[in-house]
Short mmCIF file of C-alpha atoms in Angstrom, two decimals:
data_model
loop_
_atom_site.label_atom_id
_atom_site.label_comp_id
_atom_site.label_asym_id
_atom_site.label_seq_id
_atom_site.Cartn_x
_atom_site.Cartn_y
_atom_site.Cartn_z
CA LEU A 229 6.08 -24.39 6.70
CA THR A 230 8.96 -23.45 8.98
CA LEU A 231 8.93 -20.13 10.81
CA PRO A 232 11.61 -18.22 12.73
CA ALA A 233 11.11 -18.01 16.49
CA LEU A 234 10.54 -14.25 16.42
CA GLY A 235 8.24 -12.55 13.94
CA PHE A 236 6.51 -9.19 13.52
CA GLY A 237 2.86 -8.67 14.42
CA SER A 238 1.39 -5.78 12.44
CA ALA A 239 -1.89 -5.03 14.24
CA HIS A 240 -0.48 -1.78 15.67
CA LEU A 241 0.11 -0.51 12.13
CA GLY A 242 -3.66 -0.66 11.73
CA GLU A 243 -3.88 2.05 14.40
CA LEU A 244 -5.77 0.34 17.21
CA TYR A 245 -4.69 2.48 20.19
CA ALA A 246 -3.25 5.50 18.37
CA LYS A 247 -2.60 6.78 14.87
CA VAL A 248 0.75 5.91 13.29
CA ASP A 249 1.88 8.25 10.53
CA GLU A 250 3.27 6.86 7.30
CA ALA A 251 6.87 7.82 8.04
CA ASP A 252 6.79 6.05 11.43
CA SER A 253 5.09 3.02 9.94
CA ARG A 254 7.73 2.64 7.24
CA ALA A 255 10.56 3.29 9.68
CA THR A 256 9.18 0.56 11.94
CA LEU A 257 8.94 -1.92 9.08
CA ASP A 258 12.43 -1.01 7.86
CA ALA A 259 13.73 -1.59 11.39
CA ALA A 260 12.06 -5.00 11.46
CA TRP A 261 13.70 -6.01 8.19
CA ASP A 262 17.08 -4.56 9.17
CA SER A 263 16.90 -6.41 12.51
CA GLY A 264 16.60 -9.70 10.67
CA LEU A 265 12.88 -10.36 11.21
CA ARG A 266 11.60 -12.52 8.37
CA TYR A 267 8.10 -13.58 9.44
CA TYR A 268 5.29 -11.03 9.20
CA ALA A 269 1.70 -11.54 10.35
CA THR A 270 -1.23 -9.36 9.34
CA ALA A 271 -4.99 -9.43 8.71
CA PRO A 272 -7.65 -7.55 6.72
CA TRP A 273 -9.26 -6.51 10.01
CA TYR A 274 -6.17 -4.61 11.22
CA GLY A 275 -7.05 -1.02 10.42
CA ARG A 276 -9.67 -2.25 7.95
CA GLY A 277 -7.00 -3.01 5.36
CA LEU A 278 -4.39 -0.44 6.43
CA SER A 279 -1.98 -2.95 7.99
CA GLU A 280 -1.91 -5.10 4.86
CA HIS A 281 -1.32 -2.06 2.64
CA ARG A 282 1.56 -0.86 4.81
CA LEU A 283 3.16 -4.27 5.14
CA GLY A 284 2.87 -4.89 1.42
CA GLY A 285 4.61 -1.59 0.76
CA LEU A 286 7.73 -3.08 2.34
CA LEU A 287 7.53 -6.72 1.33
CA ARG A 288 6.78 -6.16 -2.35
CA THR A 289 10.27 -4.62 -2.61
CA LYS A 290 12.01 -7.65 -1.04
CA PRO A 291 12.98 -10.99 -2.62
CA ARG A 292 9.98 -13.28 -2.14
CA GLY A 293 12.08 -16.21 -1.02
CA GLU A 294 13.56 -14.29 1.90
CA PHE A 295 10.45 -13.86 4.08
CA LYS A 296 7.32 -15.60 5.33
CA ILE A 297 3.94 -13.92 5.61
CA SER A 298 0.54 -14.93 6.94
CA THR A 299 -2.75 -13.11 6.72
CA LYS A 300 -6.28 -13.94 7.77
CA VAL A 301 -9.58 -14.90 6.19
CA GLY A 302 -13.24 -14.73 7.18
CA ARG A 303 -13.75 -11.02 6.60
CA GLN A 304 -14.11 -9.22 3.31
CA LEU A 305 -13.89 -5.44 3.02
CA LYS A 306 -16.23 -3.21 1.02
CA ARG A 307 -16.95 0.47 0.60
CA PRO A 308 -19.47 1.75 3.18
CA LYS A 309 -22.72 3.25 2.00
CA ASP A 310 -21.81 6.64 3.44
CA PRO A 311 -18.03 7.05 3.81
CA LYS A 312 -18.44 10.53 5.37
CA THR A 313 -20.26 9.23 8.44
CA PHE A 314 -18.68 5.75 8.64
CA ASP A 315 -17.49 4.71 12.11
CA ARG A 316 -14.08 2.99 11.95
CA SER A 317 -14.12 1.87 15.59
CA PRO A 318 -12.56 0.11 17.37
CA TRP A 319 -9.69 1.45 15.28
CA THR A 320 -8.44 4.91 16.18
CA GLY A 321 -7.42 5.39 12.56
CA GLY A 322 -7.48 2.81 9.80
CA LEU A 323 -9.36 2.98 6.52
CA ASN A 324 -12.98 3.50 5.49
CA PHE A 325 -13.99 -0.07 4.71
CA GLU A 326 -16.94 -1.99 6.05
CA VAL A 327 -16.55 -5.63 7.12
CA VAL A 328 -18.53 -8.50 5.62
CA TRP A 329 -18.29 -11.81 7.50
CA ASP A 330 -18.06 -14.86 5.23
CA TYR A 331 -16.44 -18.22 6.05
CA SER A 332 -17.87 -20.10 3.05
CA TYR A 333 -15.74 -21.50 0.22
CA ASP A 334 -16.39 -18.44 -1.93
CA GLY A 335 -15.92 -16.11 1.04
CA ILE A 336 -12.53 -17.58 1.94
CA MET A 337 -11.37 -17.38 -1.68
CA ARG A 338 -12.52 -13.78 -2.03
CA SER A 339 -10.92 -12.77 1.27
CA TYR A 340 -7.66 -14.40 0.14
CA GLU A 341 -7.72 -12.65 -3.26
CA GLN A 342 -8.48 -9.26 -1.69
CA ALA A 343 -5.58 -9.71 0.72
CA LEU A 344 -3.14 -10.46 -2.11
CA GLN A 345 -4.16 -7.23 -3.82
CA ARG A 346 -3.72 -5.11 -0.67
CA LEU A 347 -0.35 -6.73 -0.01
CA ALA A 348 0.73 -6.39 -3.66
CA LEU A 349 2.03 -9.97 -3.43
CA ASP A 350 1.11 -13.00 -5.51
CA THR A 351 1.47 -15.51 -2.66
CA VAL A 352 1.20 -15.78 1.10
CA ASP A 353 2.67 -18.64 3.10
CA ALA A 354 -0.23 -19.27 5.48
CA LEU A 355 -3.85 -18.28 5.98
CA VAL A 356 -5.55 -17.99 9.36
CA ILE A 357 -9.28 -18.34 10.05
CA HIS A 358 -9.97 -15.12 11.94
CA ASP A 359 -12.25 -14.37 14.91
CA LEU A 360 -14.51 -17.42 14.70
CA ASP A 361 -15.74 -16.38 18.09
CA ARG A 362 -19.19 -15.90 19.64
CA GLU A 363 -18.03 -12.79 21.50
CA TYR A 364 -17.19 -11.05 18.22
CA GLN A 365 -20.01 -12.38 16.07
CA GLY A 366 -23.00 -12.78 18.33
CA GLU A 367 -25.95 -14.36 16.52
CA ARG A 368 -23.87 -15.02 13.39
CA PHE A 369 -21.50 -17.36 15.21
CA GLU A 370 -23.39 -20.60 14.51
CA GLN A 371 -23.73 -19.73 10.83
CA SER A 372 -20.01 -18.97 10.63
CA LYS A 373 -19.11 -22.31 12.20
CA LYS A 374 -21.35 -24.09 9.72
CA GLU A 375 -19.80 -22.20 6.79
CA ILE A 376 -16.21 -23.01 7.71
CA SER A 377 -16.84 -26.67 8.53
CA GLU A 378 -19.03 -27.40 5.49
CA SER A 379 -17.29 -25.45 2.75
CA GLY A 380 -14.74 -22.87 3.92
CA VAL A 381 -12.19 -25.43 5.02
CA LYS A 382 -12.37 -26.96 1.54
CA ALA A 383 -11.04 -23.69 0.12
CA LEU A 384 -8.09 -23.78 2.54
CA GLN A 385 -7.40 -27.44 1.75
CA GLU A 386 -7.50 -26.69 -1.97
CA LEU A 387 -5.12 -23.74 -1.65
CA LYS A 388 -2.69 -25.89 0.30
CA ARG A 389 -3.00 -28.83 -2.10
CA THR A 390 -2.26 -26.64 -5.12
CA GLY A 391 0.71 -24.98 -3.43
CA ASP A 392 -0.86 -21.52 -3.19
CA ILE A 393 -0.25 -21.66 0.58
CA GLN A 394 1.89 -23.94 2.71
CA ALA A 395 -0.29 -24.11 5.83
CA TYR A 396 -3.55 -22.92 7.35
CA GLY A 397 -4.66 -22.34 10.90
CA MET A 398 -7.12 -20.57 13.15
CA GLY A 399 -6.80 -17.45 15.29
CA ILE A 400 -7.96 -18.05 18.85
CA ASN A 401 -8.85 -15.32 21.35
CA SER A 402 -10.02 -17.24 24.42
CA ASP A 403 -9.36 -20.35 26.45
CA GLU A 404 -12.89 -21.57 25.71
CA ALA A 405 -12.48 -21.15 21.95
CA LEU A 406 -9.18 -23.04 22.01
CA GLU A 407 -11.08 -25.98 23.48
CA THR A 408 -14.38 -25.81 21.63
CA VAL A 409 -13.85 -24.00 18.30
CA ALA A 410 -10.33 -24.97 17.21
CA PRO A 411 -11.25 -28.69 16.93
CA ILE A 412 -14.12 -28.22 14.45
CA VAL A 413 -11.77 -28.38 11.44
CA ASP A 414 -8.40 -30.01 10.83
CA LEU A 415 -5.59 -27.45 11.25
CA ASP A 416 -1.83 -27.15 10.86
CA PHE A 417 -1.59 -24.59 13.66
CA CYS A 418 -3.43 -22.15 15.89
CA LEU A 419 -2.51 -18.50 16.25
CA VAL A 420 -3.14 -18.13 19.97
CA ALA A 421 -3.80 -14.50 20.86
CA MET A 422 -4.55 -14.52 24.61
CA PRO A 423 -5.06 -18.00 26.13
CA TYR A 424 -1.35 -18.74 26.71
CA THR A 425 0.84 -16.00 28.16
CA LEU A 426 3.05 -15.36 31.18
CA LEU A 427 -0.16 -14.23 32.90
CA ASP A 428 -2.49 -17.08 31.91
CA GLN A 429 -1.77 -20.79 31.57
CA LYS A 430 -5.29 -22.15 32.10
CA SER A 431 -5.09 -23.69 28.62
CA LEU A 432 -1.88 -25.60 29.38
CA HIS A 433 -3.56 -28.91 30.21
CA ARG A 434 -6.58 -28.41 27.96
CA GLY A 435 -6.41 -26.41 24.74
CA MET A 436 -2.64 -26.36 24.33
CA ALA A 437 -2.44 -30.03 25.28
CA ALA A 438 -5.15 -30.86 22.73
CA LEU A 439 -3.20 -29.07 19.99
CA GLN A 440 -0.09 -31.01 20.91
CA LYS A 441 -2.01 -34.29 20.79
CA ARG A 442 -3.36 -33.37 17.32
CA GLY A 443 0.15 -32.63 16.08
CA ALA A 444 -0.69 -28.96 15.51
CA SER A 445 1.69 -26.10 16.25
CA ALA A 446 1.02 -22.74 17.87
CA ILE A 447 2.01 -19.18 17.05
CA ILE A 448 1.68 -16.83 20.01
CA GLY A 449 0.01 -13.66 18.82
CA ALA A 450 -0.29 -11.59 22.01
CA PRO A 451 2.76 -12.40 24.13
CA TYR A 452 2.42 -9.11 26.00
CA ALA A 453 -1.27 -9.86 26.77
CA SER A 454 -2.20 -6.84 24.61
CA GLY A 455 0.10 -4.49 26.48
CA ILE A 456 0.51 -4.96 30.22
CA LEU A 457 3.48 -7.33 29.96
CA VAL A 458 5.51 -4.67 28.19
CA THR A 459 4.26 -1.50 29.91
CA GLY A 460 4.04 -3.09 33.35
CA SER A 461 1.38 -2.71 36.02
CA THR A 462 1.36 1.10 35.87
CA GLY A 463 0.51 3.42 33.00
CA PRO A 464 -2.08 2.29 30.40
CA ALA A 465 -2.09 -1.31 31.74
CA HIS A 466 -3.99 -2.81 28.80
CA TYR A 467 -5.02 -6.44 29.20
CA ALA A 468 -7.12 -8.46 26.75
CA TYR A 469 -7.59 -5.28 24.67
CA GLY A 470 -9.14 -3.39 27.55
CA LYS A 471 -8.25 -1.91 30.93
CA ALA A 472 -6.53 -4.43 33.21
CA SER A 473 -8.48 -5.42 36.30
CA PRO A 474 -7.02 -4.83 39.79
CA GLU A 475 -6.44 -8.59 40.06
CA ILE A 476 -4.40 -8.69 36.84
CA GLN A 477 -2.43 -5.63 37.87
CA ALA A 478 -1.65 -7.26 41.22
CA ARG A 479 -0.45 -10.42 39.49
CA VAL A 480 1.79 -8.37 37.22
CA ARG A 481 3.23 -6.58 40.26
CA GLY A 482 4.12 -9.99 41.68
CA ILE A 483 5.94 -10.95 38.48
CA GLU A 484 7.63 -7.55 38.40
CA ALA A 485 9.01 -8.14 41.90
CA VAL A 486 10.60 -11.41 40.78
CA CYS A 487 11.94 -9.67 37.68
CA LYS A 488 13.55 -7.01 39.85
CA ALA A 489 15.11 -9.59 42.14
CA HIS A 490 16.77 -11.33 39.17
CA ASN A 491 17.40 -8.23 37.04
CA VAL A 492 15.13 -9.54 34.28
CA ALA A 493 13.07 -7.32 31.97
CA LEU A 494 9.35 -8.15 32.10
CA PRO A 495 8.94 -8.19 28.28
CA ALA A 496 11.92 -10.56 27.96
CA ALA A 497 10.28 -12.95 30.40
CA ALA A 498 6.98 -12.73 28.50
CA LEU A 499 8.54 -13.57 25.12
CA GLN A 500 10.86 -16.31 26.30
CA PHE A 501 8.20 -17.98 28.46
CA VAL A 502 5.82 -18.71 25.58
CA LEU A 503 8.64 -19.85 23.27
CA ALA A 504 9.55 -22.56 25.79
CA HIS A 505 6.36 -24.52 25.07
CA PRO A 506 7.22 -27.41 22.72
CA ILE A 507 4.43 -26.71 20.22
CA VAL A 508 5.14 -22.97 19.88
CA ALA A 509 6.81 -22.31 16.54
CA SER A 510 6.93 -18.52 16.65
CA VAL A 511 5.97 -15.46 18.69
CA ILE A 512 4.85 -12.24 16.98
CA PRO A 513 4.90 -9.20 19.28
CA GLY A 514 3.65 -5.98 17.76
CA ALA A 515 5.50 -2.71 17.33
CA ALA A 516 4.63 0.81 16.20
CA LYS A 517 8.09 2.36 16.53
CA PRO A 518 11.58 1.29 15.40
CA SER A 519 12.74 1.29 19.03
CA GLU A 520 10.04 -1.24 19.92
CA VAL A 521 11.26 -3.59 17.19
CA VAL A 522 14.84 -3.35 18.43
CA ALA A 523 13.65 -3.93 22.00
CA ASN A 524 11.72 -7.08 21.01
CA VAL A 525 14.77 -8.55 19.30
CA GLY A 526 16.88 -7.79 22.37
CA HIS A 527 14.33 -9.32 24.75
CA VAL A 528 14.33 -12.65 22.92
CA ASN A 529 18.11 -12.88 23.18
CA THR A 530 18.54 -11.65 26.78
CA PRO A 531 19.93 -14.32 29.15
CA ILE A 532 17.47 -15.25 31.93
CA PRO A 533 18.66 -17.37 34.87
CA ALA A 534 16.92 -20.64 35.68
CA ALA A 535 16.34 -19.40 39.23
CA PHE A 536 13.98 -16.73 37.87
CA TRP A 537 11.59 -19.33 36.49
CA ALA A 538 11.90 -21.42 39.65
CA ASP A 539 10.90 -18.43 41.78
CA LEU A 540 7.86 -17.71 39.59
CA LYS A 541 6.70 -21.29 40.13
CA ALA A 542 7.48 -21.27 43.84
CA GLN A 543 5.40 -18.12 44.29
CA GLN A 544 2.56 -19.61 42.19
CA LEU A 545 2.83 -16.81 39.65
CA ILE A 546 2.91 -19.34 36.79
CA ASP A 547 1.56 -22.89 36.55
CA PRO A 548 4.12 -25.26 38.11
CA ASP A 549 3.77 -27.56 35.08
CA SER A 550 4.55 -24.78 32.59
CA PRO A 551 7.48 -25.49 30.27
CA VAL A 552 10.14 -22.84 30.89
CA PRO A 553 13.47 -22.01 29.24
CA ALA A 554 16.46 -23.93 30.50
CA GLY A 555 18.04 -20.76 31.85
CA LYS A 556 21.25 -19.07 30.80
#
Protein backbone atom coordinates (compact mmCIF):
# COMPACT_ATOMS: atom_id res chain seq x y z
CA LEU A 1 0.00 0.00 0.00
CA THR A 2 1.39 3.37 -1.05
CA LEU A 3 -0.06 6.57 0.40
CA PRO A 4 0.32 10.24 -0.54
CA ALA A 5 2.27 12.37 1.92
CA LEU A 6 -0.78 14.44 2.87
CA GLY A 7 -4.15 12.91 3.69
CA PHE A 8 -7.41 13.94 5.36
CA GLY A 9 -8.21 13.02 8.95
CA SER A 10 -11.97 12.96 9.51
CA ALA A 11 -12.32 12.90 13.31
CA HIS A 12 -13.58 16.51 13.34
CA LEU A 13 -16.49 15.49 11.12
CA GLY A 14 -17.59 13.30 14.03
CA GLU A 15 -18.13 16.52 16.01
CA LEU A 16 -15.64 16.20 18.86
CA TYR A 17 -15.22 19.86 19.85
CA ALA A 18 -18.23 21.38 18.08
CA LYS A 19 -21.11 20.42 15.83
CA VAL A 20 -20.53 20.56 12.08
CA ASP A 21 -23.66 20.95 9.98
CA GLU A 22 -24.16 18.81 6.91
CA ALA A 23 -23.52 21.62 4.43
CA ASP A 24 -20.18 22.49 6.07
CA SER A 25 -19.19 18.84 6.28
CA ARG A 26 -19.83 18.28 2.58
CA ALA A 27 -18.14 21.54 1.62
CA THR A 28 -15.07 20.48 3.61
CA LEU A 29 -14.95 17.07 1.94
CA ASP A 30 -15.46 18.63 -1.50
CA ALA A 31 -12.58 21.01 -0.77
CA ALA A 32 -10.38 18.07 0.20
CA TRP A 33 -11.13 16.28 -3.05
CA ASP A 34 -10.78 19.43 -5.15
CA SER A 35 -7.43 20.18 -3.46
CA GLY A 36 -6.10 16.84 -4.64
CA LEU A 37 -6.24 14.93 -1.35
CA ARG A 38 -6.62 11.23 -2.10
CA TYR A 39 -6.08 9.50 1.25
CA TYR A 40 -8.89 9.59 3.80
CA ALA A 41 -8.74 8.20 7.35
CA THR A 42 -11.76 7.55 9.55
CA ALA A 43 -13.05 5.29 12.33
CA PRO A 44 -16.36 3.99 13.73
CA TRP A 45 -15.61 5.83 16.98
CA TYR A 46 -15.54 9.27 15.32
CA GLY A 47 -18.97 10.64 16.10
CA ARG A 48 -20.18 7.09 16.80
CA GLY A 49 -20.45 6.36 13.08
CA LEU A 50 -21.09 9.91 11.82
CA SER A 51 -17.64 10.44 10.31
CA GLU A 52 -17.84 7.23 8.28
CA HIS A 53 -21.33 8.11 7.02
CA ARG A 54 -20.20 11.58 5.95
CA LEU A 55 -17.00 10.40 4.33
CA GLY A 56 -18.81 7.63 2.49
CA GLY A 57 -21.26 10.19 1.13
CA LEU A 58 -18.39 11.71 -0.83
CA LEU A 59 -16.27 8.71 -1.69
CA ARG A 60 -19.07 6.48 -2.96
CA THR A 61 -19.50 9.00 -5.80
CA LYS A 62 -15.81 8.88 -6.81
CA PRO A 63 -13.96 6.29 -8.93
CA ARG A 64 -12.71 3.66 -6.48
CA GLY A 65 -9.27 3.50 -8.03
CA GLU A 66 -8.61 7.19 -7.43
CA PHE A 67 -8.45 7.25 -3.62
CA LYS A 68 -7.19 5.37 -0.58
CA ILE A 69 -9.17 4.94 2.61
CA SER A 70 -8.49 3.44 6.03
CA THR A 71 -10.86 2.85 8.90
CA LYS A 72 -10.51 1.23 12.29
CA VAL A 73 -11.58 -1.94 14.06
CA GLY A 74 -12.06 -3.02 17.66
CA ARG A 75 -15.36 -1.27 18.28
CA GLN A 76 -18.78 -2.27 17.06
CA LEU A 77 -21.78 0.05 17.23
CA LYS A 78 -25.27 -0.88 18.42
CA ARG A 79 -28.51 0.86 19.29
CA PRO A 80 -28.60 1.99 22.95
CA LYS A 81 -31.28 0.64 25.23
CA ASP A 82 -32.77 4.09 25.70
CA PRO A 83 -31.89 6.43 22.81
CA LYS A 84 -33.71 9.37 24.45
CA THR A 85 -31.36 9.49 27.44
CA PHE A 86 -28.19 8.17 25.75
CA ASP A 87 -25.03 10.17 26.49
CA ARG A 88 -22.93 10.66 23.33
CA SER A 89 -19.93 12.12 25.15
CA PRO A 90 -17.12 12.82 24.58
CA TRP A 91 -18.65 13.83 21.24
CA THR A 92 -20.42 17.17 21.16
CA GLY A 93 -22.68 15.81 18.43
CA GLY A 94 -22.37 12.48 16.64
CA LEU A 95 -24.93 9.70 16.48
CA ASN A 96 -26.87 7.65 19.01
CA PHE A 97 -24.89 4.43 18.95
CA GLU A 98 -23.39 2.57 21.86
CA VAL A 99 -19.88 1.09 21.62
CA VAL A 100 -19.10 -2.60 22.08
CA TRP A 101 -15.40 -3.45 22.44
CA ASP A 102 -14.37 -6.63 20.62
CA TYR A 103 -10.91 -7.48 19.26
CA SER A 104 -11.63 -11.16 18.58
CA TYR A 105 -11.70 -12.71 15.10
CA ASP A 106 -15.47 -12.37 14.91
CA GLY A 107 -15.36 -8.89 16.42
CA ILE A 108 -12.82 -7.62 13.88
CA MET A 109 -14.83 -9.10 11.00
CA ARG A 110 -18.08 -7.59 12.26
CA SER A 111 -16.46 -4.19 12.83
CA TYR A 112 -15.06 -4.31 9.28
CA GLU A 113 -18.43 -5.26 7.75
CA GLN A 114 -20.27 -2.54 9.69
CA ALA A 115 -17.74 0.03 8.50
CA LEU A 116 -18.22 -0.95 4.85
CA GLN A 117 -21.97 -0.42 5.22
CA ARG A 118 -21.59 3.02 6.83
CA LEU A 119 -19.09 4.04 4.15
CA ALA A 120 -21.24 2.60 1.34
CA LEU A 121 -18.04 1.10 -0.10
CA ASP A 122 -17.22 -2.52 -0.85
CA THR A 123 -13.51 -2.23 0.02
CA VAL A 124 -11.15 -0.28 2.23
CA ASP A 125 -7.39 -0.17 1.70
CA ALA A 126 -6.25 -0.57 5.30
CA LEU A 127 -7.65 -1.41 8.72
CA VAL A 128 -6.30 -0.03 11.98
CA ILE A 129 -6.59 -1.66 15.41
CA HIS A 130 -8.09 1.19 17.44
CA ASP A 131 -7.48 2.32 21.03
CA LEU A 132 -5.88 -0.84 22.39
CA ASP A 133 -4.97 1.25 25.37
CA ARG A 134 -5.30 0.79 29.14
CA GLU A 135 -6.26 4.45 29.60
CA TYR A 136 -9.32 3.99 27.37
CA GLN A 137 -10.32 0.48 28.38
CA GLY A 138 -9.44 0.12 32.04
CA GLU A 139 -10.08 -3.40 33.31
CA ARG A 140 -10.90 -4.68 29.82
CA PHE A 141 -7.42 -3.92 28.49
CA GLU A 142 -5.86 -7.32 29.26
CA GLN A 143 -8.80 -9.13 27.68
CA SER A 144 -8.53 -6.96 24.58
CA LYS A 145 -4.82 -7.69 24.22
CA LYS A 146 -5.53 -11.40 24.51
CA GLU A 147 -8.30 -11.21 21.91
CA ILE A 148 -6.21 -9.41 19.30
CA SER A 149 -3.10 -11.55 19.77
CA GLU A 150 -4.92 -14.90 19.86
CA SER A 151 -7.59 -14.45 17.21
CA GLY A 152 -8.19 -10.87 16.06
CA VAL A 153 -4.93 -10.59 14.18
CA LYS A 154 -5.88 -13.74 12.25
CA ALA A 155 -8.87 -11.86 10.83
CA LEU A 156 -6.60 -9.03 9.66
CA GLN A 157 -4.10 -11.48 8.16
CA GLU A 158 -6.91 -13.29 6.35
CA LEU A 159 -8.35 -10.05 4.94
CA LYS A 160 -4.93 -9.07 3.67
CA ARG A 161 -4.20 -12.52 2.25
CA THR A 162 -7.47 -12.58 0.31
CA GLY A 163 -6.96 -9.06 -1.04
CA ASP A 164 -9.86 -7.49 0.87
CA ILE A 165 -7.35 -5.03 2.37
CA GLN A 166 -3.79 -4.15 1.42
CA ALA A 167 -2.38 -3.45 4.88
CA TYR A 168 -3.22 -3.38 8.57
CA GLY A 169 -1.84 -1.43 11.47
CA MET A 170 -2.48 -0.16 14.97
CA GLY A 171 -3.50 3.26 16.27
CA ILE A 172 -1.23 4.45 19.07
CA ASN A 173 -2.05 7.24 21.52
CA SER A 174 0.93 7.29 23.88
CA ASP A 175 4.68 6.85 24.00
CA GLU A 176 4.25 3.91 26.37
CA ALA A 177 1.80 2.12 24.07
CA LEU A 178 4.13 2.58 21.11
CA GLU A 179 6.75 0.66 23.07
CA THR A 180 4.67 -1.95 24.86
CA VAL A 181 1.45 -2.54 22.88
CA ALA A 182 2.44 -2.09 19.23
CA PRO A 183 4.88 -5.06 19.34
CA ILE A 184 2.30 -7.65 20.47
CA VAL A 185 1.24 -8.41 16.87
CA ASP A 186 2.99 -8.16 13.51
CA LEU A 187 2.02 -4.91 11.75
CA ASP A 188 2.53 -3.12 8.45
CA PHE A 189 2.31 0.30 10.09
CA CYS A 190 1.30 2.29 13.15
CA LEU A 191 -1.02 5.27 13.07
CA VAL A 192 0.75 7.42 15.64
CA ALA A 193 -1.66 9.93 17.17
CA MET A 194 0.39 11.80 19.80
CA PRO A 195 3.81 10.26 20.56
CA TYR A 196 5.68 11.95 17.68
CA THR A 197 5.02 15.63 17.01
CA LEU A 198 6.90 18.92 16.87
CA LEU A 199 6.24 19.10 20.63
CA ASP A 200 7.21 15.56 21.64
CA GLN A 201 10.02 13.35 20.36
CA LYS A 202 10.46 11.09 23.39
CA SER A 203 9.61 8.13 21.15
CA LEU A 204 12.35 8.94 18.63
CA HIS A 205 14.93 6.52 20.03
CA ARG A 206 12.43 4.01 21.39
CA GLY A 207 9.03 3.43 19.80
CA MET A 208 9.73 5.06 16.45
CA ALA A 209 13.14 3.40 16.29
CA ALA A 210 11.55 0.02 17.07
CA LEU A 211 9.07 0.47 14.22
CA GLN A 212 11.90 1.31 11.86
CA LYS A 213 13.82 -1.78 12.95
CA ARG A 214 10.71 -3.94 12.34
CA GLY A 215 10.32 -2.50 8.85
CA ALA A 216 6.97 -0.92 9.74
CA SER A 217 5.84 2.49 8.55
CA ALA A 218 4.08 5.27 10.43
CA ILE A 219 1.14 7.52 9.65
CA ILE A 220 1.03 10.62 11.83
CA GLY A 221 -2.53 11.10 13.01
CA ALA A 222 -2.29 14.18 15.25
CA PRO A 223 0.38 16.44 13.73
CA TYR A 224 -1.10 19.47 15.47
CA ALA A 225 -1.03 17.65 18.85
CA SER A 226 -4.85 17.81 18.88
CA GLY A 227 -4.93 21.55 18.28
CA ILE A 228 -2.25 23.70 19.88
CA LEU A 229 0.17 23.49 16.95
CA VAL A 230 -2.38 25.11 14.67
CA THR A 231 -4.10 27.54 17.06
CA GLY A 232 -0.90 28.49 18.88
CA SER A 233 -0.28 29.03 22.58
CA THR A 234 -3.28 31.34 23.03
CA GLY A 235 -6.97 30.67 22.51
CA PRO A 236 -8.32 27.14 23.12
CA ALA A 237 -4.79 25.65 23.36
CA HIS A 238 -5.89 22.01 23.16
CA TYR A 239 -3.16 19.44 23.74
CA ALA A 240 -3.62 15.67 23.91
CA TYR A 241 -7.40 16.20 23.62
CA GLY A 242 -7.53 18.38 26.71
CA LYS A 243 -6.41 21.78 27.98
CA ALA A 244 -2.69 22.38 27.42
CA SER A 245 -0.61 22.65 30.57
CA PRO A 246 1.40 25.83 31.30
CA GLU A 247 4.57 23.89 30.45
CA ILE A 248 3.27 22.90 27.02
CA GLN A 249 2.05 26.42 26.34
CA ALA A 250 5.49 27.78 27.27
CA ARG A 251 7.17 25.32 24.91
CA VAL A 252 4.85 26.35 22.11
CA ARG A 253 5.66 30.01 22.78
CA GLY A 254 9.33 29.14 22.34
CA ILE A 255 8.64 27.50 18.98
CA GLU A 256 6.44 30.44 17.99
CA ALA A 257 9.31 32.83 18.63
CA VAL A 258 11.56 30.87 16.26
CA CYS A 259 8.73 30.77 13.72
CA LYS A 260 8.41 34.54 13.90
CA ALA A 261 12.15 35.04 13.48
CA HIS A 262 12.13 32.97 10.27
CA ASN A 263 8.66 33.97 9.02
CA VAL A 264 7.44 30.37 9.26
CA ALA A 265 3.84 29.39 10.04
CA LEU A 266 3.59 27.13 13.09
CA PRO A 267 1.25 24.61 11.38
CA ALA A 268 3.62 24.36 8.41
CA ALA A 269 6.47 23.51 10.76
CA ALA A 270 4.31 20.90 12.52
CA LEU A 271 3.36 19.10 9.29
CA GLN A 272 6.74 19.21 7.62
CA PHE A 273 8.61 18.14 10.77
CA VAL A 274 6.83 14.79 11.11
CA LEU A 275 7.06 14.07 7.37
CA ALA A 276 10.85 14.30 7.59
CA HIS A 277 11.10 11.06 9.60
CA PRO A 278 12.12 8.25 7.22
CA ILE A 279 9.38 5.83 8.30
CA VAL A 280 6.52 8.34 8.04
CA ALA A 281 4.46 7.58 4.94
CA SER A 282 1.67 10.11 5.42
CA VAL A 283 0.31 12.80 7.73
CA ILE A 284 -3.45 13.27 8.18
CA PRO A 285 -4.39 16.59 9.79
CA GLY A 286 -8.06 17.12 10.45
CA ALA A 287 -10.33 19.84 9.12
CA ALA A 288 -13.90 20.97 9.72
CA LYS A 289 -14.00 23.84 7.22
CA PRO A 290 -12.95 24.19 3.57
CA SER A 291 -10.50 26.93 4.55
CA GLU A 292 -8.74 24.54 6.93
CA VAL A 293 -8.25 22.01 4.13
CA VAL A 294 -6.78 24.66 1.84
CA ALA A 295 -4.51 25.85 4.67
CA ASN A 296 -3.21 22.32 5.33
CA VAL A 297 -2.32 21.85 1.66
CA GLY A 298 -0.53 25.20 1.66
CA HIS A 299 1.40 24.41 4.85
CA VAL A 300 2.84 21.20 3.42
CA ASN A 301 4.15 23.06 0.38
CA THR A 302 5.46 26.21 2.11
CA PRO A 303 9.26 26.61 1.86
CA ILE A 304 10.99 26.49 5.27
CA PRO A 305 14.66 27.48 5.57
CA ALA A 306 17.19 25.04 7.01
CA ALA A 307 18.20 27.68 9.57
CA PHE A 308 14.75 27.41 11.17
CA TRP A 309 15.29 23.76 12.07
CA ALA A 310 18.84 24.48 13.21
CA ASP A 311 17.57 27.16 15.60
CA LEU A 312 14.93 24.82 17.05
CA LYS A 313 17.68 22.30 17.82
CA ALA A 314 20.07 24.92 19.16
CA GLN A 315 17.41 26.18 21.57
CA GLN A 316 16.56 22.58 22.61
CA LEU A 317 12.98 22.96 21.40
CA ILE A 318 13.23 19.69 19.45
CA ASP A 319 15.44 16.63 19.97
CA PRO A 320 18.84 17.32 18.35
CA ASP A 321 18.69 13.88 16.71
CA SER A 322 15.30 14.52 15.10
CA PRO A 323 15.22 14.11 11.32
CA VAL A 324 14.26 17.47 9.80
CA PRO A 325 13.50 18.64 6.25
CA ALA A 326 16.49 19.63 4.17
CA GLY A 327 15.29 23.22 4.01
CA LYS A 328 14.21 25.23 1.00
